[in-house]
mmCIF file of C-alpha atoms in Angstrom:
data_model
loop_
_atom_site.group_PDB
_atom_site.id
_atom_site.type_symbol
_atom_site.label_atom_id
_atom_site.label_comp_id
_atom_site.label_asym_id
_atom_site.label_seq_id
_atom_site.Cartn_x
_atom_site.Cartn_y
_atom_site.Cartn_z
ATOM 1 C CA UNK A 1 6.926 -8.570 -1.982
ATOM 2 C CA UNK A 2 9.765 -6.406 -3.142
ATOM 3 C CA UNK A 3 12.070 -8.030 -5.693
ATOM 4 C CA UNK A 4 15.582 -8.340 -4.323
ATOM 5 C CA UNK A 5 17.198 -9.242 -7.589
ATOM 6 C CA UNK A 6 16.530 -8.691 -11.283
ATOM 7 C CA UNK A 7 18.068 -11.175 -13.716
ATOM 8 C CA UNK A 8 18.608 -9.418 -17.042
ATOM 9 C CA UNK A 9 19.023 -12.696 -18.929
ATOM 10 C CA UNK A 10 15.643 -14.139 -17.879
ATOM 11 C CA UNK A 11 12.212 -13.415 -19.297
ATOM 12 C CA UNK A 12 8.972 -12.596 -17.523
ATOM 13 C CA UNK A 13 8.535 -13.576 -13.892
ATOM 14 C CA UNK A 14 11.744 -15.616 -13.988
ATOM 15 C CA UNK A 15 13.606 -12.296 -13.989
ATOM 16 C CA UNK A 16 12.519 -11.701 -10.373
ATOM 17 C CA UNK A 17 11.528 -15.155 -9.055
ATOM 18 C CA UNK A 18 13.274 -18.525 -9.181
ATOM 19 C CA UNK A 19 12.000 -20.488 -12.217
ATOM 20 C CA UNK A 20 9.769 -22.997 -10.400
ATOM 21 C CA UNK A 21 8.289 -20.306 -8.140
ATOM 22 C CA UNK A 22 7.550 -18.207 -11.229
ATOM 23 C CA UNK A 23 5.814 -21.177 -12.819
ATOM 24 C CA UNK A 24 3.746 -21.789 -9.683
ATOM 25 C CA UNK A 25 2.698 -18.135 -9.627
ATOM 26 C CA UNK A 26 1.601 -18.375 -13.270
ATOM 27 C CA UNK A 27 -0.708 -21.261 -12.309
ATOM 28 C CA UNK A 28 -1.899 -19.460 -9.188
ATOM 29 C CA UNK A 29 -2.767 -16.271 -11.085
ATOM 30 C CA UNK A 30 -4.966 -18.379 -13.345
ATOM 31 C CA UNK A 31 -6.564 -20.382 -10.529
ATOM 32 C CA UNK A 32 -6.771 -17.789 -7.724
ATOM 33 C CA UNK A 33 -6.844 -20.550 -5.085
ATOM 34 C CA UNK A 34 -5.382 -24.044 -5.210
ATOM 35 C CA UNK A 35 -3.705 -26.787 -3.215
ATOM 36 C CA UNK A 36 -0.109 -27.925 -3.614
ATOM 37 C CA UNK A 37 -1.469 -31.223 -4.943
ATOM 38 C CA UNK A 38 -3.428 -29.471 -7.667
ATOM 39 C CA UNK A 39 -0.406 -27.399 -8.678
ATOM 40 C CA UNK A 40 1.760 -30.533 -8.629
ATOM 41 C CA UNK A 41 -0.677 -32.207 -11.038
ATOM 42 C CA UNK A 42 -0.317 -29.222 -13.396
ATOM 43 C CA UNK A 43 3.477 -29.240 -13.226
ATOM 44 C CA UNK A 44 4.355 -32.942 -13.192
ATOM 45 C CA UNK A 45 4.078 -33.350 -16.963
ATOM 46 C CA UNK A 46 6.729 -30.714 -17.642
ATOM 47 C CA UNK A 47 8.763 -31.685 -14.544
ATOM 48 C CA UNK A 48 8.484 -35.500 -14.269
ATOM 49 C CA UNK A 49 11.225 -35.799 -11.626
ATOM 50 C CA UNK A 50 9.689 -33.215 -9.302
ATOM 51 C CA UNK A 51 8.131 -34.418 -6.059
ATOM 52 C CA UNK A 52 4.885 -33.162 -4.588
ATOM 53 C CA UNK A 53 6.745 -32.124 -1.438
ATOM 54 C CA UNK A 54 8.893 -29.787 -3.557
ATOM 55 C CA UNK A 55 5.765 -27.963 -4.707
ATOM 56 C CA UNK A 56 4.607 -27.638 -1.075
ATOM 57 C CA UNK A 57 7.979 -26.205 -0.036
ATOM 58 C CA UNK A 58 7.979 -23.716 -2.920
ATOM 59 C CA UNK A 59 4.417 -22.629 -2.183
ATOM 60 C CA UNK A 60 5.342 -22.078 1.459
ATOM 61 C CA UNK A 61 8.266 -19.906 0.297
ATOM 62 C CA UNK A 62 5.841 -17.887 -1.808
ATOM 63 C CA UNK A 63 3.759 -17.426 1.366
ATOM 64 C CA UNK A 64 6.856 -16.181 3.208
ATOM 65 C CA UNK A 65 7.459 -13.715 0.353
ATOM 66 C CA UNK A 66 3.900 -12.461 0.686
ATOM 67 C CA UNK A 67 2.714 -13.611 -2.749
ATOM 68 C CA UNK A 68 0.448 -16.369 -1.406
ATOM 69 C CA UNK A 69 -1.506 -16.991 1.781
ATOM 70 C CA UNK A 70 -2.695 -20.334 3.055
ATOM 71 C CA UNK A 71 -5.407 -21.674 5.290
ATOM 72 C CA UNK A 72 -6.268 -25.124 6.565
ATOM 73 C CA UNK A 73 -9.179 -26.941 4.973
ATOM 74 C CA UNK A 74 -10.744 -30.044 6.516
ATOM 75 C CA UNK A 75 -11.995 -32.656 4.084
ATOM 76 C CA UNK A 76 -12.542 -36.389 3.712
ATOM 77 C CA UNK A 77 -8.801 -37.023 3.380
ATOM 78 C CA UNK A 78 -7.915 -35.023 6.479
ATOM 79 C CA UNK A 79 -6.468 -31.545 6.585
ATOM 80 C CA UNK A 80 -4.827 -29.764 3.679
ATOM 81 C CA UNK A 81 -3.551 -26.295 2.948
ATOM 82 C CA UNK A 82 -5.407 -24.175 0.435
ATOM 83 C CA UNK A 83 -3.300 -21.391 -1.054
ATOM 84 C CA UNK A 84 -4.601 -18.076 -2.401
ATOM 85 C CA UNK A 85 -2.951 -15.220 -4.256
ATOM 86 C CA UNK A 86 -2.409 -11.983 -2.354
ATOM 87 C CA UNK A 87 -1.856 -9.755 -5.361
ATOM 88 C CA UNK A 88 -2.849 -9.747 -8.990
ATOM 89 C CA UNK A 89 -0.245 -10.248 -11.670
ATOM 90 C CA UNK A 90 -0.688 -6.608 -12.697
ATOM 91 C CA UNK A 91 -0.115 -5.357 -9.133
ATOM 92 C CA UNK A 92 2.974 -7.554 -8.812
ATOM 93 C CA UNK A 93 4.395 -6.312 -12.117
ATOM 94 C CA UNK A 94 3.754 -2.717 -11.049
ATOM 95 C CA UNK A 95 5.675 -3.323 -7.789
ATOM 96 C CA UNK A 96 8.572 -4.836 -9.742
ATOM 97 C CA UNK A 97 8.733 -1.923 -12.173
ATOM 98 C CA UNK A 98 8.507 0.618 -9.337
ATOM 99 C CA UNK A 99 11.240 -1.138 -7.373
ATOM 100 C CA UNK A 100 13.585 -1.306 -10.351
ATOM 101 C CA UNK A 101 12.854 2.257 -11.414
ATOM 102 C CA UNK A 102 13.398 3.557 -7.852
ATOM 103 C CA UNK A 103 16.742 1.719 -7.714
ATOM 104 C CA UNK A 104 17.776 3.222 -11.060
ATOM 105 C CA UNK A 105 16.791 6.703 -9.927
ATOM 106 C CA UNK A 106 18.679 6.380 -6.690
ATOM 107 C CA UNK A 107 21.828 4.889 -8.203
ATOM 108 C CA UNK A 108 21.927 6.322 -11.745
ATOM 109 C CA UNK A 109 19.683 9.378 -11.651
ATOM 110 C CA UNK A 110 21.263 11.403 -14.451
ATOM 111 C CA UNK A 111 21.667 8.418 -16.786
ATOM 112 C CA UNK A 112 18.075 7.364 -16.114
ATOM 113 C CA UNK A 113 16.737 10.845 -16.897
ATOM 114 C CA UNK A 114 18.875 11.009 -20.042
ATOM 115 C CA UNK A 115 17.640 7.616 -21.237
ATOM 116 C CA UNK A 116 13.996 8.445 -20.504
ATOM 117 C CA UNK A 117 14.333 11.738 -22.395
ATOM 118 C CA UNK A 118 15.833 9.862 -25.354
ATOM 119 C CA UNK A 119 13.085 7.205 -25.550
ATOM 120 C CA UNK A 120 10.288 9.740 -24.981
ATOM 121 C CA UNK A 121 10.806 11.175 -28.463
#
């Protein structure tokens, strides 16, 4: 996943992901694998108006972005999707930094070099 946008006013993952997707990824990096229902249970206290279907939709978007994968699991209650992370938090952060740095170098090369030289001291 290559970040398409960097929001300077946001902190952490919310700078490159929509807020709820960033929150889901925080849970997923802790859990490694989970279902939408399990993530919903984690999030419903801080988001009481959120529906379980919203979590499923957001997790599917994270699959489309390449941050999660999913597979079907058969259990007593029928079938369910089990989601897994595709990259560690550290790998994701490295991709974000590389993407932003590459964009700076391609659009503001001289200013980037000048700033790096200044902070290196």
